[in-house]
Structures are given as C-alpha cells and as structure tokens.
Coordinates of N, CA and C in Angstrom, one line a residue:
M1 N 16.1 13.8 39.2 CA 15.0 14.8 39.1 C 14.1 14.6 40.3
S2 N 13.7 15.6 40.9 CA 12.8 15.5 42.1 C 11.4 15.6 41.5
T3 N 10.4 15.1 42.3 CA 9.0 15.1 41.9 C 8.4 16.5 41.8
S4 N 9.1 17.5 42.4 CA 8.6 18.8 42.4 C 9.1 19.6 41.1
E5 N 10.0 19.1 40.4 CA 10.5 19.7 39.2 C 9.5 19.6 38.1
K6 N 9.5 20.7 37.2 CA 8.6 20.7 36.1 C 9.4 20.3 34.8
I7 N 8.8 19.3 34.1 CA 9.5 18.9 32.9 C 9.0 19.8 31.7
T8 N 9.9 20.3 30.9 CA 9.5 21.1 29.8 C 9.9 20.4 28.5
F9 N 9.0 20.6 27.5 CA 9.2 19.9 26.2 C 9.5 20.9 25.2
S10 N 10.3 20.6 24.2 CA 10.7 21.5 23.2 C 10.2 21.1 21.8
V11 N 10.0 22.0 20.9 CA 9.6 21.7 19.6 C 10.9 21.6 18.7
P12 N 11.1 20.5 18.1 CA 12.3 20.3 17.2 C 12.2 21.2 16.0
T13 N 13.4 21.6 15.5 CA 13.5 22.3 14.3 C 13.7 21.3 13.2
R14 N 13.7 21.7 12.0 CA 13.9 20.8 10.8 C 15.3 20.1 11.0
A15 N 16.3 20.9 11.4 CA 17.6 20.3 11.6 C 17.7 19.2 12.7
D16 N 16.7 19.2 13.6 CA 16.8 18.3 14.7 C 16.1 16.9 14.4
V17 N 15.4 16.8 13.2 CA 14.7 15.6 12.9 C 15.4 14.8 11.8
S18 N 14.9 13.6 11.7 CA 15.5 12.6 10.7 C 15.3 13.2 9.3
A19 N 16.0 12.6 8.3 CA 15.9 13.0 6.9 C 14.4 12.7 6.4
N20 N 13.9 11.6 6.8 CA 12.5 11.3 6.5 C 11.5 12.4 7.0
N21 N 11.7 12.7 8.3 CA 10.8 13.8 8.8 C 11.1 15.1 8.2
Q22 N 12.3 15.4 7.8 CA 12.6 16.7 7.2 C 11.8 16.8 5.9
G23 N 11.6 15.7 5.1 CA 10.8 15.7 3.9 C 9.4 16.0 4.3
V24 N 8.9 15.4 5.4 CA 7.5 15.7 5.8 C 7.4 17.2 6.2
F25 N 8.4 17.7 6.9 CA 8.4 19.1 7.2 C 8.3 20.0 6.0
D26 N 9.1 19.6 4.9 CA 9.1 20.4 3.7 C 7.7 20.4 3.1
N27 N 7.0 19.2 3.1 CA 5.7 19.1 2.5 C 4.7 19.9 3.3
L28 N 4.8 19.9 4.6 CA 3.9 20.7 5.5 C 4.1 22.2 5.2
Q29 N 5.4 22.6 5.1 CA 5.7 24.0 4.8 C 5.1 24.4 3.5
K30 N 5.2 23.6 2.5 CA 4.6 23.9 1.2 C 3.1 24.0 1.3
G31 N 2.4 23.1 2.0 CA 1.0 23.0 2.1 C 0.3 24.0 3.0
L32 N 1.0 24.2 4.2 CA 0.4 25.0 5.2 C 1.0 26.4 5.3
G33 N 2.2 26.5 4.9 CA 3.0 27.8 5.0 C 3.8 27.8 6.3
F34 N 3.6 26.8 7.1 CA 4.4 26.7 8.4 C 4.3 25.2 8.9
I35 N 5.1 24.9 9.9 CA 5.0 23.6 10.5 C 4.4 23.8 11.9
P36 N 3.1 23.4 12.1 CA 2.6 23.6 13.4 C 3.4 22.9 14.5
N37 N 3.5 23.5 15.7 CA 4.4 23.0 16.7 C 4.0 21.5 17.1
L38 N 2.7 21.2 17.2 CA 2.3 19.9 17.5 C 2.8 18.9 16.5
Y39 N 2.6 19.2 15.2 CA 3.1 18.3 14.2 C 4.6 18.1 14.3
A40 N 5.3 19.2 14.5 CA 6.8 19.2 14.6 C 7.2 18.2 15.8
Y41 N 6.4 18.3 16.9 CA 6.7 17.5 18.1 C 6.6 16.0 17.7
Y42 N 5.6 15.6 16.9 CA 5.5 14.2 16.5 C 6.8 13.7 15.9
A43 N 7.6 14.6 15.2 CA 8.8 14.2 14.5 C 9.9 13.9 15.4
K44 N 9.8 14.0 16.7 CA 10.8 13.5 17.6 C 10.8 12.0 17.6
N45 N 9.8 11.4 17.0 CA 9.7 9.9 16.8 C 9.8 9.7 15.3
E46 N 10.6 8.7 15.0 CA 10.9 8.5 13.5 C 9.6 8.3 12.7
T47 N 8.6 7.6 13.2 CA 7.5 7.3 12.3 C 6.2 8.0 12.7
A48 N 6.1 8.6 13.9 CA 4.8 9.1 14.4 C 4.2 10.2 13.5
L49 N 5.0 11.1 13.0 CA 4.4 12.2 12.2 C 3.8 11.7 10.9
G50 N 4.5 10.9 10.2 CA 4.0 10.3 9.0 C 2.7 9.4 9.3
D51 N 2.8 8.6 10.3 CA 1.7 7.8 10.7 C 0.5 8.6 11.0
Y52 N 0.7 9.7 11.8 CA -0.4 10.5 12.2 C -1.0 11.3 11.0
L53 N -0.2 11.8 10.1 CA -0.7 12.5 9.0 C -1.5 11.5 8.0
T54 N -1.0 10.3 7.9 CA -1.7 9.3 7.2 C -3.1 9.0 7.7
L55 N -3.2 8.9 9.1 CA -4.5 8.7 9.7 C -5.4 9.9 9.5
Q56 N -4.8 11.1 9.7 CA -5.6 12.3 9.6 C -6.1 12.6 8.2
N57 N -5.4 12.2 7.2 CA -5.7 12.4 5.8 C -6.3 11.3 5.1
R58 N -6.7 10.2 5.8 CA -7.3 9.1 5.2 C -8.7 9.4 4.5
K59 N -9.1 8.6 3.6 CA -10.4 8.8 2.9 C -11.4 8.5 4.0
S60 N -12.5 9.4 3.9 CA -13.6 9.3 4.9 C -14.9 9.4 4.3
T61 N -15.9 8.8 4.9 CA -17.3 9.0 4.5 C -17.9 10.4 5.0
L62 N -17.1 11.1 5.8 CA -17.5 12.3 6.4 C -16.9 13.5 5.6
K63 N -17.7 14.6 5.5 CA -17.2 15.8 4.9 C -16.3 16.5 5.8
A64 N -15.5 17.4 5.3 CA -14.5 18.2 6.1 C -15.3 18.9 7.2
K65 N -16.4 19.5 6.9 CA -17.2 20.3 7.9 C -17.6 19.3 9.1
E66 N -18.0 18.1 8.7 CA -18.4 17.1 9.8 C -17.2 16.7 10.6
R67 N -16.0 16.5 10.0 CA -14.8 16.2 10.7 C -14.4 17.3 11.7
E68 N -14.7 18.6 11.3 CA -14.3 19.7 12.2 C -15.3 19.7 13.4
V69 N -16.5 19.3 13.2 CA -17.5 19.2 14.3 C -16.9 18.2 15.3
I70 N -16.5 17.1 14.9 CA -15.9 16.0 15.7 C -14.7 16.6 16.4
N71 N -13.8 17.2 15.7 CA -12.5 17.7 16.2 C -12.8 18.8 17.3
L72 N -13.7 19.7 17.1 CA -14.0 20.7 18.0 C -14.6 20.2 19.3
V73 N -15.6 19.3 19.1 CA -16.3 18.7 20.3 C -15.3 17.9 21.2
T74 N -14.5 17.1 20.5 CA -13.5 16.2 21.2 C -12.5 17.0 21.9
S75 N -12.0 18.0 21.2 CA -10.9 18.9 21.8 C -11.4 19.7 23.0
Q76 N -12.7 20.1 22.9 CA -13.3 20.8 24.1 C -13.4 19.9 25.3
I77 N -14.0 18.7 25.1 CA -14.2 17.8 26.2 C -12.8 17.4 26.8
N78 N -11.8 17.2 25.9 CA -10.5 16.8 26.5 C -9.6 18.0 27.0
G79 N -10.2 19.2 26.9 CA -9.5 20.4 27.4 C -8.2 20.7 26.7
C80 N -8.1 20.4 25.4 CA -6.9 20.7 24.7 C -7.0 22.1 24.0
R81 N -6.3 23.1 24.6 CA -6.3 24.4 24.1 C -5.7 24.5 22.7
Y82 N -4.7 23.7 22.4 CA -4.0 23.8 21.1 C -5.0 23.4 20.0
C83 N -5.6 22.2 20.2 CA -6.6 21.7 19.2 C -7.8 22.5 19.1
Q84 N -8.3 23.1 20.2 CA -9.4 24.0 20.2 C -9.1 25.2 19.3
S85 N -7.9 25.7 19.4 CA -7.4 26.9 18.6 C -7.2 26.5 17.2
A86 N -6.5 25.4 16.9 CA -6.3 24.9 15.5 C -7.6 24.7 14.8
H87 N -8.5 24.0 15.5 CA -9.8 23.6 14.8 C -10.8 24.8 14.8
T88 N -10.6 25.8 15.6 CA -11.4 27.0 15.5 C -11.0 27.7 14.1
A89 N -9.7 27.7 13.9 CA -9.2 28.3 12.6 C -9.7 27.5 11.4
L90 N -9.6 26.1 11.5 CA -10.0 25.3 10.4 C -11.5 25.3 10.3
G91 N -12.2 25.4 11.4 CA -13.7 25.5 11.3 C -14.1 26.7 10.5
K92 N -13.4 27.9 10.8 CA -13.7 29.1 10.0 C -13.4 28.9 8.6
M93 N -12.3 28.2 8.3 CA -12.0 28.0 6.9 C -13.0 27.1 6.2
N94 N -13.8 26.3 7.0 CA -14.8 25.4 6.5 C -16.2 26.0 6.5
G95 N -16.2 27.3 6.8 CA -17.5 28.1 6.7 C -18.3 28.3 8.0
F96 N -17.8 27.8 9.2 CA -18.5 28.1 10.4 C -18.2 29.5 10.9
T97 N -19.2 30.1 11.5 CA -19.0 31.4 12.1 C -18.4 31.2 13.5
D98 N -18.0 32.3 14.1 CA -17.4 32.3 15.5 C -18.5 31.7 16.5
E99 N -19.7 32.2 16.3 CA -20.8 31.8 17.2 C -21.1 30.3 17.0
Q100 N -21.1 29.8 15.8 CA -21.3 28.4 15.5 C -20.2 27.5 16.1
I101 N -19.0 28.0 16.0 CA -17.9 27.2 16.6 C -18.0 27.1 18.1
I102 N -18.4 28.2 18.7 CA -18.6 28.1 20.2 C -19.7 27.1 20.5
E103 N -20.8 27.2 19.8 CA -21.9 26.2 20.1 C -21.4 24.8 19.8
I104 N -20.7 24.6 18.8 CA -20.2 23.2 18.5 C -19.3 22.7 19.6
R105 N -18.4 23.6 20.1 CA -17.5 23.2 21.1 C -18.3 22.8 22.4
K106 N -19.5 23.4 22.6 CA -20.3 23.1 23.7 C -21.1 21.8 23.5
G107 N -21.0 21.2 22.3 CA -21.7 20.0 22.0 C -23.0 20.0 21.3
S108 N -23.3 21.1 20.6 CA -24.5 21.1 19.8 C -24.3 22.0 18.6
A109 N -25.3 21.9 17.7 CA -25.3 22.8 16.5 C -26.7 23.0 16.1
S110 N -27.4 23.9 16.8 CA -28.8 24.2 16.6 C -29.1 24.7 15.2
F111 N -28.1 25.2 14.5 CA -28.2 25.8 13.2 C -28.3 24.8 12.1
D112 N -28.1 23.5 12.4 CA -28.1 22.4 11.4 C -28.5 21.1 12.1
T113 N -29.6 20.5 11.7 CA -30.1 19.3 12.5 C -29.1 18.2 12.4
K114 N -28.6 17.9 11.2 CA -27.7 16.8 11.0 C -26.4 17.0 11.8
L115 N -25.8 18.2 11.7 CA -24.6 18.5 12.5 C -24.9 18.5 14.0
D116 N -26.1 18.9 14.4 CA -26.4 18.8 15.8 C -26.4 17.4 16.3
A117 N -27.0 16.5 15.5 CA -27.0 15.0 15.9 C -25.5 14.5 16.0
L118 N -24.7 15.0 15.0 CA -23.3 14.6 15.0 C -22.6 15.1 16.3
A119 N -22.8 16.4 16.6 CA -22.1 17.0 17.7 C -22.5 16.3 19.0
K120 N -23.8 16.0 19.2 CA -24.3 15.3 20.4 C -23.8 13.9 20.5
F121 N -23.8 13.2 19.3 CA -23.3 11.8 19.3 C -21.8 11.8 19.7
T122 N -21.0 12.7 19.1 CA -19.6 12.8 19.4 C -19.4 13.1 20.9
A123 N -20.1 14.1 21.4 CA -19.9 14.4 22.8 C -20.3 13.2 23.7
S124 N -21.3 12.5 23.4 CA -21.7 11.4 24.2 C -20.7 10.2 24.1
T125 N -20.2 10.0 22.9 CA -19.1 9.0 22.7 C -17.9 9.3 23.5
V126 N -17.4 10.6 23.4 CA -16.1 10.9 24.1 C -16.4 10.9 25.6
E127 N -17.4 11.6 26.0 CA -17.7 11.7 27.5 C -17.8 10.3 28.1
N128 N -18.4 9.3 27.4 CA -18.7 8.0 27.9 C -17.7 6.9 27.4
R129 N -16.6 7.4 26.9 CA -15.5 6.5 26.5 C -16.1 5.4 25.5
G130 N -16.8 5.8 24.5 CA -17.3 4.9 23.5 C -18.7 4.3 23.9
R131 N -19.2 4.6 25.0 CA -20.5 4.1 25.4 C -21.6 5.2 25.2
A132 N -21.8 5.6 24.0 CA -22.7 6.7 23.7 C -24.1 6.3 24.2
T133 N -24.8 7.3 24.6 CA -26.2 7.1 25.0 C -27.0 6.5 23.9
E134 N -28.0 5.8 24.2 CA -29.0 5.3 23.1 C -29.6 6.4 22.4
K135 N -30.0 7.4 23.2 CA -30.6 8.6 22.6 C -29.8 9.3 21.5
S136 N -28.4 9.4 21.8 CA -27.5 10.1 20.9 C -27.3 9.2 19.7
K137 N -27.3 7.9 19.9 CA -27.2 6.9 18.7 C -28.4 7.0 17.8
V138 N -29.6 7.0 18.4 CA -30.8 7.0 17.6 C -30.9 8.3 16.8
A139 N -30.6 9.4 17.5 CA -30.6 10.7 16.8 C -29.6 10.8 15.7
F140 N -28.4 10.2 15.9 CA -27.3 10.1 14.9 C -27.8 9.4 13.6
F141 N -28.4 8.2 13.8 CA -28.9 7.4 12.7 C -30.1 8.0 12.0
T142 N -31.0 8.6 12.9 CA -32.2 9.2 12.3 C -31.8 10.4 11.5
A143 N -30.7 11.1 11.8 CA -30.3 12.3 11.0 C -29.7 11.9 9.7
G144 N -29.6 10.6 9.4 CA -29.1 10.2 8.1 C -27.8 9.6 8.0
Y145 N -27.1 9.5 9.2 CA -25.8 8.8 9.2 C -26.0 7.3 9.2
D146 N -25.0 6.5 8.8 CA -25.0 5.1 8.8 C -23.8 4.5 9.6
E147 N -23.7 3.2 9.6 CA -22.7 2.5 10.4 C -21.3 2.9 9.8
A148 N -21.1 3.0 8.5 CA -19.8 3.4 8.0 C -19.4 4.8 8.5
N149 N -20.4 5.7 8.6 CA -20.2 7.0 9.2 C -19.8 6.9 10.6
M150 N -20.5 6.0 11.4 CA -20.2 5.9 12.8 C -18.7 5.4 13.0
I151 N -18.3 4.5 12.1 CA -16.9 4.1 12.2 C -15.9 5.2 12.0
D152 N -16.3 6.1 11.0 CA -15.4 7.2 10.7 C -15.4 8.2 11.8
V153 N -16.6 8.4 12.5 CA -16.6 9.3 13.6 C -15.6 8.8 14.7
V154 N -15.6 7.5 15.0 CA -14.8 7.0 16.0 C -13.3 7.1 15.6
V155 N -13.0 6.9 14.3 CA -11.6 7.1 13.8 C -11.2 8.6 14.0
V156 N -12.1 9.5 13.7 CA -11.7 11.0 13.8 C -11.6 11.3 15.3
I157 N -12.4 10.8 16.2 CA -12.3 11.0 17.6 C -10.9 10.4 18.1
G158 N -10.6 9.2 17.6 CA -9.3 8.6 18.0 C -8.1 9.5 17.6
D159 N -8.2 10.0 16.3 CA -7.2 10.9 15.8 C -7.0 12.1 16.7
K160 N -8.2 12.7 17.1 CA -8.1 13.9 17.9 C -7.6 13.6 19.3
I161 N -8.0 12.5 19.9 CA -7.6 12.2 21.2 C -6.1 12.1 21.2
I162 N -5.5 11.5 20.2 CA -4.0 11.4 20.1 C -3.4 12.8 20.3
S163 N -3.8 13.7 19.5 CA -3.3 15.1 19.5 C -3.6 15.8 20.8
N164 N -4.9 15.6 21.3 CA -5.3 16.2 22.6 C -4.4 15.8 23.7
Y165 N -4.2 14.5 23.8 CA -3.3 14.0 24.9 C -1.9 14.4 24.7
L166 N -1.4 14.4 23.5 CA 0.0 14.8 23.3 C 0.2 16.2 23.7
H167 N -0.7 17.1 23.3 CA -0.6 18.5 23.7 C -0.8 18.7 25.2
N168 N -1.8 18.0 25.8 CA -2.0 18.1 27.2 C -0.8 17.6 28.0
L169 N -0.1 16.7 27.5 CA 1.1 16.2 28.2 C 2.3 17.2 28.1
T170 N 2.4 17.8 26.9 CA 3.6 18.7 26.7 C 3.4 20.1 26.9
G171 N 2.2 20.6 26.7 CA 1.9 22.1 26.9 C 2.7 22.9 25.9
L172 N 2.9 22.4 24.7 CA 3.7 23.2 23.7 C 3.0 24.5 23.4
E173 N 3.8 25.5 23.0 CA 3.2 26.8 22.6 C 2.2 26.6 21.5
I174 N 1.1 27.3 21.6 CA 0.0 27.3 20.7 C 0.4 28.3 19.6
D175 N 0.5 27.8 18.3 CA 0.9 28.7 17.2 C -0.3 28.9 16.3
F176 N -1.5 29.0 16.8 CA -2.7 29.4 16.1 C -3.3 30.5 16.9
P177 N -4.2 31.3 16.3 CA -4.9 32.3 17.1 C -5.6 31.6 18.2
L178 N -5.4 32.1 19.4 CA -6.0 31.4 20.6 C -7.5 31.4 20.6
A179 N -8.1 30.2 20.7 CA -9.5 30.1 20.8 C -10.0 30.7 22.1
Q180 N -11.2 31.2 22.0 CA -11.9 31.7 23.2 C -12.1 30.6 24.3
Q181 N -11.8 30.9 25.5 CA -12.1 29.9 26.6 C -13.6 29.9 26.8
L182 N -14.1 28.7 27.1 CA -15.5 28.5 27.5 C -15.6 28.3 29.0

C-alpha cells in the first residue's frame, strides 16, 4: 500500500461479528431500534463493544442532562461530527433546545448557571488535556459540584474521547441527523 492511498473502514453487520457481539447487537436493536455504526464498529474487536457500553452505562453522580453537556462540549472540541450529531439528538431527548445545544457545543450554557460552570470546566479540561484553569475549577465547585462529580466528569470525557478518536480515525457514515456545523 502506498502512502497516497486512502484506507476505508467498513461497518460490520451482525453476521460479521462474534456470537457474543451478536447478543450485544440484539440488545442494542431492542433498546435503540437500530445499531449505530460507531457501536457496530467496536464489535470488530471481541471485547471493545461490551467494555465501552459498560463504561458508558456505569452509575454516575451526574444526571443524564449533565452527561450530555460533557459529551457535546468534548465532541465539539475534538471535531467529531458523528458524536456531535448523536449527542445533538440525545441532547434534544434530554430537553435541550437547538439553540441551547449550539451554545453548549461552544462551551457555555448561559441559560443555566450550574450547567454553564460544567460546560466551561469540561471545555477547559479537554482543551488543556486535564489541566483545567483554576478559574474553571473554582466556578465548577462554586456551582455546587464536588470531587466525586469531578471524577465522573473526567470519566465521561474519557468515554467520549474514545468514540471521538475512533470516529475521527475511521470516518464512518453518520447515521444520526447531521448536527449543524459551527
């Protein structure tokens, strides 16, 4: 293969994956009504899909809406169109308006002081590779978050970085309504 060739990645079908991953596909189909392409791609590895879903569905001190703020901010900073699109849809399901989602993706939430501190803390953490500014940390804790919440923020950021990087590497087809470009 020459360095000028483009590598393309394919989404496996249920028949292409292990029996264990077929069971996970069946559960996703029942729960979501479809198997998102990025989830399906994880199944090219025997354990990655199950491991990722376990991480994503772990018990958290953060509410679903707060996790979506972290997902949207992180995906925007990492330039992952797939996750921007998926979490725009999930953000709407969690009660955010289109305008609020755009603002969150830009790293703030002026409509809610606590979520604003979370969005800014997340942006600072991701942009600075874990070295969030003192200002964003003070605002985060002043808004009512604690150290257990901070740990969960980092876990959600890590979860999202995994998917952001995997999609940015593969460029798989986005099977959610396409999020507006910023």
